[in-house]
Amino acid sequence: MTALSSKNCSLQYQLHQSPQLLEASCLLFLIILGKVLLNILLLRVRRGDARWTLMEYFCFSLALVDLLLLVNISILTYFRDFVVLGIRFTRYHICLLTQIISFTYGLLHYPVCSLACIDYWCNLSRASKQSSRWQKLLYFLTVILTWISVLAYVLVDPAISVSIKAHRGYVYQCPAYVSTQSHWLSLSMLMVLFVAFLISWQEVVALLQAMRIASYKSKAALYFPFPPHCGYAVSCREALLPRLIVCFLGTWFPFVALQVLILSLRVQIPAYIEMNVPWLYFVNSFLIAAVYWLNCHKLDLRDSSLPVDPFINWKCCFVPVHRLKQVERPMSIVIC
């Protein structure tokens, strides 16, 4: 009688768990699906003339990994229980897969940003606009090695293994890893932006008041009054900083506001959601602006060999007044 009651209780418990498990699996599927669609949208609307950089390769690799994660979750959710090469897979493996991906994504922020910064710093004055075949191969191998290294660290680290084993079993009881790297990286970027705006807020306000929209080569362009104390090659950080702030915030202000809101409310976002293509492009633009400002002594914004941001073209074109429409100044700086 006791054994029969135990079996009945176990059966009722499993039946009670099934709806929760299915609901959690479907929720995770919808989250990853939304992330994949957002990645595809950003990759579609990016500038087509952007030069292939290390960050570009990693953005595409991240979109591919997200797509593979979506496919695996779909298979595990649909078939529920199946065997492949003698290995039994169930929907409970969704938790294991999600945790491994979360730890991997959460540990990628510092390595990727460091490598991208080194890439832009070394190739700032590169003569060739397009990356060479060997450079593309180097980017590809670097991205693959980065993924393998971080994944291997996640799989062999004892603390991470204990955390994964302690919560394996059920999707709805599977906590997602929250990355501290993204938190400190976002906080550092916002502090730098705040200090930069605080230093040059008067120039930024004056620049915005003098900014006009013109038509140049059938494209909309922003032009600013040409400062008489600076030559065609920008040689002073004071003149370059407000323009970088205006260009950066003009594109990424909604994302900056979102980061401020997340940090203010102390929202904890799982690492498998937080690491995404929009976030990487946001960091990418910040790194390019920082490298430009630090190397302003050797920077010529007219040079077409400069790295092209997929969402912001930092190149400044210097054109006579008769080539612009509705321009009253003798010379202008046009952000193309």
Short mmCIF file of C-alpha atoms in Angstrom, two decimals:
data_model
loop_
_atom_site.label_atom_id
_atom_site.label_comp_id
_atom_site.label_asym_id
_atom_site.label_seq_id
_atom_site.Cartn_x
_atom_site.Cartn_y
_atom_site.Cartn_z
CA MET A 1 0.00 0.00 0.00
CA THR A 2 2.85 2.36 0.85
CA ALA A 3 4.73 1.57 -2.36
CA LEU A 4 1.58 2.12 -4.41
CA SER A 5 0.99 5.47 -2.75
CA SER A 6 4.56 6.51 -3.45
CA LYS A 7 4.16 5.66 -7.14
CA ASN A 8 0.90 7.58 -7.34
CA CYS A 9 2.47 10.60 -5.68
CA SER A 10 5.44 10.43 -8.04
CA LEU A 11 3.13 10.21 -11.05
CA GLN A 12 1.07 13.16 -9.87
CA TYR A 13 4.25 15.15 -9.22
CA GLN A 14 5.53 14.48 -12.75
CA LEU A 15 2.17 15.40 -14.26
CA HIS A 16 2.21 18.61 -12.23
CA GLN A 17 5.75 19.37 -13.46
CA SER A 18 5.03 18.83 -17.15
CA PRO A 19 2.95 21.98 -17.76
CA GLN A 20 5.53 24.08 -15.92
CA LEU A 21 8.34 22.52 -17.90
CA LEU A 22 6.54 23.06 -21.20
CA GLU A 23 5.72 26.66 -20.32
CA ALA A 24 9.33 27.42 -19.35
CA SER A 25 10.63 25.78 -22.53
CA CYS A 26 8.26 27.77 -24.72
CA LEU A 27 9.18 31.00 -22.93
CA LEU A 28 12.86 30.35 -23.47
CA PHE A 29 12.18 29.52 -27.12
CA LEU A 30 10.33 32.82 -27.63
CA ILE A 31 13.12 34.80 -25.95
CA ILE A 32 15.83 33.27 -28.12
CA LEU A 33 13.63 33.64 -31.22
CA GLY A 34 13.18 37.35 -30.50
CA LYS A 35 16.92 37.73 -30.00
CA VAL A 36 17.67 35.94 -33.28
CA LEU A 37 15.24 38.17 -35.17
CA LEU A 38 16.79 41.27 -33.59
CA ASN A 39 20.27 40.09 -34.58
CA ILE A 40 19.13 39.52 -38.16
CA LEU A 41 17.51 42.97 -38.29
CA LEU A 42 20.67 44.71 -37.10
CA LEU A 43 22.83 42.78 -39.55
CA ARG A 44 20.48 43.71 -42.38
CA VAL A 45 20.34 47.45 -41.67
CA ARG A 46 24.07 47.89 -41.10
CA ARG A 47 26.06 49.90 -43.61
CA GLY A 48 26.97 47.84 -46.64
CA ASP A 49 30.33 49.58 -47.15
CA ALA A 50 31.60 48.76 -43.66
CA ARG A 51 35.07 47.26 -43.64
CA TRP A 52 35.32 43.81 -42.13
CA THR A 53 36.87 44.08 -38.69
CA LEU A 54 37.30 41.70 -35.78
CA MET A 55 34.10 42.97 -34.18
CA GLU A 56 32.18 42.37 -37.41
CA TYR A 57 33.33 38.75 -37.47
CA PHE A 58 32.33 38.26 -33.86
CA CYS A 59 28.89 39.81 -34.42
CA PHE A 60 28.19 37.33 -37.21
CA SER A 61 29.55 34.46 -35.13
CA LEU A 62 27.30 35.47 -32.22
CA ALA A 63 24.27 35.57 -34.51
CA LEU A 64 25.19 32.08 -35.76
CA VAL A 65 25.56 30.70 -32.21
CA ASP A 66 22.19 32.20 -31.24
CA LEU A 67 20.62 30.55 -34.27
CA LEU A 68 22.16 27.18 -33.35
CA LEU A 69 20.90 27.61 -29.78
CA LEU A 70 17.41 28.27 -31.09
CA VAL A 71 17.52 25.15 -33.27
CA ASN A 72 18.71 22.96 -30.40
CA ILE A 73 16.06 24.28 -28.02
CA SER A 74 13.41 23.69 -30.68
CA ILE A 75 14.54 20.08 -31.19
CA LEU A 76 14.69 19.35 -27.45
CA THR A 77 11.29 20.92 -26.88
CA TYR A 78 9.58 19.17 -29.79
CA PHE A 79 10.94 15.62 -29.46
CA ARG A 80 11.07 15.72 -25.63
CA ASP A 81 12.90 12.40 -25.26
CA PHE A 82 15.16 10.83 -27.91
CA VAL A 83 18.47 9.03 -28.31
CA VAL A 84 21.33 10.02 -30.63
CA LEU A 85 24.48 7.85 -30.88
CA GLY A 86 23.57 6.12 -27.67
CA ILE A 87 23.12 9.39 -25.75
CA ARG A 88 19.68 10.12 -24.37
CA PHE A 89 18.46 13.70 -24.72
CA THR A 90 15.43 15.11 -22.91
CA ARG A 91 13.97 18.53 -22.39
CA TYR A 92 15.91 18.69 -19.15
CA HIS A 93 19.03 19.24 -21.25
CA ILE A 94 17.61 22.65 -22.15
CA CYS A 95 18.66 23.85 -18.70
CA LEU A 96 22.18 22.47 -19.12
CA LEU A 97 22.58 24.01 -22.56
CA THR A 98 21.22 27.39 -21.44
CA GLN A 99 23.53 27.54 -18.44
CA ILE A 100 26.62 26.67 -20.50
CA ILE A 101 25.72 29.31 -23.08
CA SER A 102 25.01 31.88 -20.35
CA PHE A 103 28.41 31.38 -18.69
CA THR A 104 30.13 31.49 -22.08
CA TYR A 105 28.38 34.69 -23.15
CA GLY A 106 28.97 36.30 -19.77
CA LEU A 107 32.73 35.78 -19.96
CA LEU A 108 33.15 37.06 -23.52
CA HIS A 109 32.69 40.81 -22.93
CA TYR A 110 36.22 41.66 -21.77
CA PRO A 111 38.10 39.49 -24.32
CA VAL A 112 36.05 40.69 -27.28
CA CYS A 113 36.26 44.38 -26.35
CA SER A 114 40.00 44.13 -25.70
CA LEU A 115 40.69 42.41 -29.01
CA ALA A 116 38.50 44.88 -30.92
CA CYS A 117 40.27 47.83 -29.31
CA ILE A 118 43.67 46.41 -30.24
CA ASP A 119 42.43 45.83 -33.79
CA TYR A 120 41.28 49.44 -34.25
CA TRP A 121 44.41 50.83 -32.61
CA CYS A 122 46.74 48.87 -34.89
CA ASN A 123 44.77 49.52 -38.09
CA LEU A 124 43.94 53.20 -37.58
CA SER A 125 46.48 54.41 -40.13
CA ARG A 126 46.22 51.41 -42.43
CA ALA A 127 46.55 52.39 -46.07
CA SER A 128 44.21 49.75 -47.43
CA LYS A 129 40.50 50.34 -46.98
CA GLN A 130 39.52 46.71 -47.36
CA SER A 131 40.95 43.97 -45.18
CA SER A 132 43.41 41.67 -46.90
CA ARG A 133 42.81 37.95 -47.29
CA TRP A 134 45.35 37.13 -44.59
CA GLN A 135 43.85 39.67 -42.23
CA LYS A 136 40.38 38.18 -42.71
CA LEU A 137 41.82 34.74 -42.02
CA LEU A 138 43.44 36.10 -38.86
CA TYR A 139 40.10 37.58 -37.76
CA PHE A 140 38.33 34.30 -38.41
CA LEU A 141 40.89 32.26 -36.47
CA THR A 142 40.90 34.77 -33.61
CA VAL A 143 37.11 34.58 -33.26
CA ILE A 144 37.14 30.76 -33.34
CA LEU A 145 39.97 30.62 -30.80
CA THR A 146 38.16 33.08 -28.52
CA TRP A 147 34.96 31.01 -28.55
CA ILE A 148 36.86 27.76 -27.94
CA SER A 149 38.96 29.24 -25.14
CA VAL A 150 36.04 30.70 -23.22
CA LEU A 151 33.90 27.58 -23.72
CA ALA A 152 36.77 25.37 -22.53
CA TYR A 153 37.19 27.55 -19.44
CA VAL A 154 33.48 27.24 -18.68
CA LEU A 155 33.58 23.46 -18.99
CA VAL A 156 36.69 22.91 -16.85
CA ASP A 157 36.26 25.58 -14.17
CA PRO A 158 35.29 23.81 -10.91
CA ALA A 159 33.13 26.65 -9.58
CA ILE A 160 31.08 26.83 -12.77
CA SER A 161 30.71 23.03 -12.89
CA VAL A 162 29.41 22.96 -9.32
CA SER A 163 26.92 25.72 -10.11
CA ILE A 164 25.64 23.89 -13.18
CA LYS A 165 25.33 20.54 -11.41
CA ALA A 166 23.56 22.08 -8.42
CA HIS A 167 20.66 23.35 -10.56
CA ARG A 168 20.37 20.78 -13.28
CA GLY A 169 17.15 18.91 -13.80
CA TYR A 170 14.34 21.37 -14.43
CA VAL A 171 14.09 24.32 -16.75
CA TYR A 172 11.83 26.36 -14.50
CA GLN A 173 14.30 25.91 -11.60
CA CYS A 174 17.32 26.69 -13.76
CA PRO A 175 18.85 30.05 -12.82
CA ALA A 176 20.51 32.02 -15.59
CA TYR A 177 23.97 33.47 -15.08
CA VAL A 178 24.13 37.28 -14.86
CA SER A 179 27.40 38.66 -16.16
CA THR A 180 29.38 41.09 -14.03
CA GLN A 181 31.58 41.92 -17.01
CA SER A 182 28.74 43.56 -18.91
CA HIS A 183 27.71 45.49 -15.78
CA TRP A 184 31.13 47.04 -15.23
CA LEU A 185 31.70 47.59 -18.93
CA SER A 186 28.39 49.44 -19.29
CA LEU A 187 29.07 51.46 -16.14
CA SER A 188 32.54 52.44 -17.36
CA MET A 189 31.25 53.54 -20.75
CA LEU A 190 28.50 55.65 -19.21
CA MET A 191 30.97 57.29 -16.83
CA VAL A 192 33.31 58.14 -19.70
CA LEU A 193 30.40 59.60 -21.69
CA PHE A 194 29.27 61.64 -18.69
CA VAL A 195 32.75 63.04 -18.05
CA ALA A 196 33.28 63.82 -21.74
CA PHE A 197 29.92 65.60 -21.95
CA LEU A 198 30.65 67.47 -18.72
CA ILE A 199 33.96 68.73 -20.11
CA SER A 200 32.61 69.88 -23.48
CA TRP A 201 28.91 70.48 -22.87
CA GLN A 202 29.13 74.11 -24.00
CA GLU A 203 30.74 73.11 -27.28
CA VAL A 204 28.19 70.31 -27.74
CA VAL A 205 25.27 72.70 -27.21
CA ALA A 206 26.79 75.27 -29.58
CA LEU A 207 27.41 72.54 -32.13
CA LEU A 208 23.81 71.33 -31.94
CA GLN A 209 22.50 74.86 -32.34
CA ALA A 210 24.65 75.45 -35.42
CA MET A 211 24.01 72.02 -36.93
CA ARG A 212 22.12 71.91 -40.18
CA ILE A 213 20.90 69.15 -42.47
CA ALA A 214 22.01 69.32 -46.09
CA SER A 215 21.76 67.22 -49.22
CA TYR A 216 25.06 65.98 -50.59
CA LYS A 217 25.33 63.44 -53.41
CA SER A 218 21.64 62.54 -52.98
CA LYS A 219 22.20 61.71 -49.31
CA ALA A 220 21.26 63.50 -46.15
CA ALA A 221 24.27 64.89 -44.31
CA LEU A 222 24.91 66.90 -41.18
CA TYR A 223 27.22 69.89 -41.41
CA PHE A 224 28.79 72.01 -38.71
CA PRO A 225 30.60 75.37 -38.87
CA PHE A 226 34.23 74.91 -39.75
CA PRO A 227 36.43 76.11 -36.84
CA PRO A 228 39.05 78.60 -38.11
CA HIS A 229 41.72 77.44 -35.63
CA CYS A 230 41.78 73.83 -36.91
CA GLY A 231 43.11 72.65 -40.23
CA TYR A 232 41.71 70.04 -42.51
CA ALA A 233 43.36 67.38 -40.41
CA VAL A 234 41.87 67.51 -36.94
CA SER A 235 44.82 68.15 -34.62
CA CYS A 236 43.17 69.15 -31.34
CA ARG A 237 41.16 66.98 -28.96
CA GLU A 238 39.07 69.97 -27.90
CA ALA A 239 37.65 70.36 -31.40
CA LEU A 240 37.16 66.65 -31.99
CA LEU A 241 35.53 65.64 -28.69
CA PRO A 242 32.18 67.47 -29.11
CA ARG A 243 31.80 66.16 -32.65
CA LEU A 244 32.40 62.61 -31.50
CA ILE A 245 29.83 63.04 -28.73
CA VAL A 246 27.23 64.45 -31.13
CA CYS A 247 27.78 61.67 -33.68
CA PHE A 248 27.74 58.91 -31.05
CA LEU A 249 24.71 60.10 -29.10
CA GLY A 250 22.90 61.01 -32.31
CA THR A 251 22.87 57.32 -33.19
CA TRP A 252 22.98 55.49 -29.85
CA PHE A 253 21.14 57.82 -27.45
CA PRO A 254 18.17 55.40 -27.00
CA PHE A 255 20.63 52.63 -26.14
CA VAL A 256 22.49 54.92 -23.72
CA ALA A 257 19.20 55.78 -22.02
CA LEU A 258 18.38 52.06 -21.80
CA GLN A 259 21.72 51.33 -20.14
CA VAL A 260 21.16 54.13 -17.63
CA LEU A 261 17.73 52.71 -16.83
CA ILE A 262 19.05 49.17 -16.40
CA LEU A 263 21.85 50.27 -14.09
CA SER A 264 19.62 52.61 -12.10
CA LEU A 265 16.97 49.95 -11.47
CA ARG A 266 19.62 47.24 -10.99
CA VAL A 267 17.89 45.00 -13.47
CA GLN A 268 19.55 41.60 -13.72
CA ILE A 269 19.47 40.39 -17.31
CA PRO A 270 20.56 36.82 -18.10
CA ALA A 271 23.83 36.63 -19.97
CA TYR A 272 22.31 34.74 -22.91
CA ILE A 273 20.07 37.76 -23.51
CA GLU A 274 22.49 40.54 -22.64
CA MET A 275 25.17 39.46 -25.07
CA ASN A 276 23.60 40.41 -28.41
CA VAL A 277 24.47 42.06 -31.71
CA PRO A 278 23.02 45.54 -30.86
CA TRP A 279 25.09 45.62 -27.67
CA LEU A 280 28.26 44.70 -29.57
CA TYR A 281 27.68 47.37 -32.21
CA PHE A 282 27.07 49.91 -29.44
CA VAL A 283 30.39 48.98 -27.80
CA ASN A 284 32.02 48.98 -31.23
CA SER A 285 31.03 52.60 -31.91
CA PHE A 286 32.28 53.63 -28.47
CA LEU A 287 35.64 51.94 -29.04
CA ILE A 288 36.06 53.60 -32.44
CA ALA A 289 35.30 57.03 -30.97
CA ALA A 290 37.76 56.45 -28.12
CA VAL A 291 40.54 55.33 -30.47
CA TYR A 292 39.90 58.33 -32.74
CA TRP A 293 40.09 60.76 -29.85
CA LEU A 294 43.25 59.24 -28.39
CA ASN A 295 44.96 59.31 -31.81
CA CYS A 296 43.71 62.70 -32.94
CA HIS A 297 47.27 63.89 -33.55
CA LYS A 298 47.57 61.48 -36.50
CA LEU A 299 43.95 61.49 -37.57
CA ASP A 300 42.70 62.82 -40.87
CA LEU A 301 38.92 62.43 -40.97
CA ARG A 302 38.93 62.89 -44.74
CA ASP A 303 40.95 59.71 -45.16
CA SER A 304 38.81 56.97 -46.70
CA SER A 305 41.05 54.30 -45.18
CA LEU A 306 39.66 54.86 -41.69
CA PRO A 307 37.61 52.00 -40.24
CA VAL A 308 33.97 52.49 -41.14
CA ASP A 309 31.44 51.98 -38.38
CA PRO A 310 28.45 49.89 -39.53
CA PHE A 311 26.12 52.53 -38.06
CA ILE A 312 28.20 55.72 -37.83
CA ASN A 313 30.52 56.98 -40.53
CA TRP A 314 33.03 59.03 -38.56
CA LYS A 315 34.63 60.36 -41.72
CA CYS A 316 34.31 64.13 -42.10
CA CYS A 317 34.13 65.49 -45.63
CA PHE A 318 35.31 69.03 -46.29
CA VAL A 319 33.44 70.47 -49.26
CA PRO A 320 32.95 73.97 -50.70
CA VAL A 321 29.69 75.79 -50.14
CA HIS A 322 28.47 75.61 -53.74
CA ARG A 323 28.30 71.81 -53.53
CA LEU A 324 25.78 71.88 -50.70
CA LYS A 325 22.19 73.02 -50.70
CA GLN A 326 21.03 75.77 -48.34
CA VAL A 327 24.43 76.37 -46.80
CA GLU A 328 25.30 79.91 -45.77
CA ARG A 329 28.80 79.32 -44.45
CA PRO A 330 31.95 79.45 -46.62
CA MET A 331 33.14 76.07 -45.36
CA SER A 332 31.56 73.26 -43.39
CA ILE A 333 32.38 69.95 -41.85
CA VAL A 334 29.99 67.35 -43.14
CA ILE A 335 29.49 64.06 -41.34
CA CYS A 336 28.78 61.67 -44.23
#
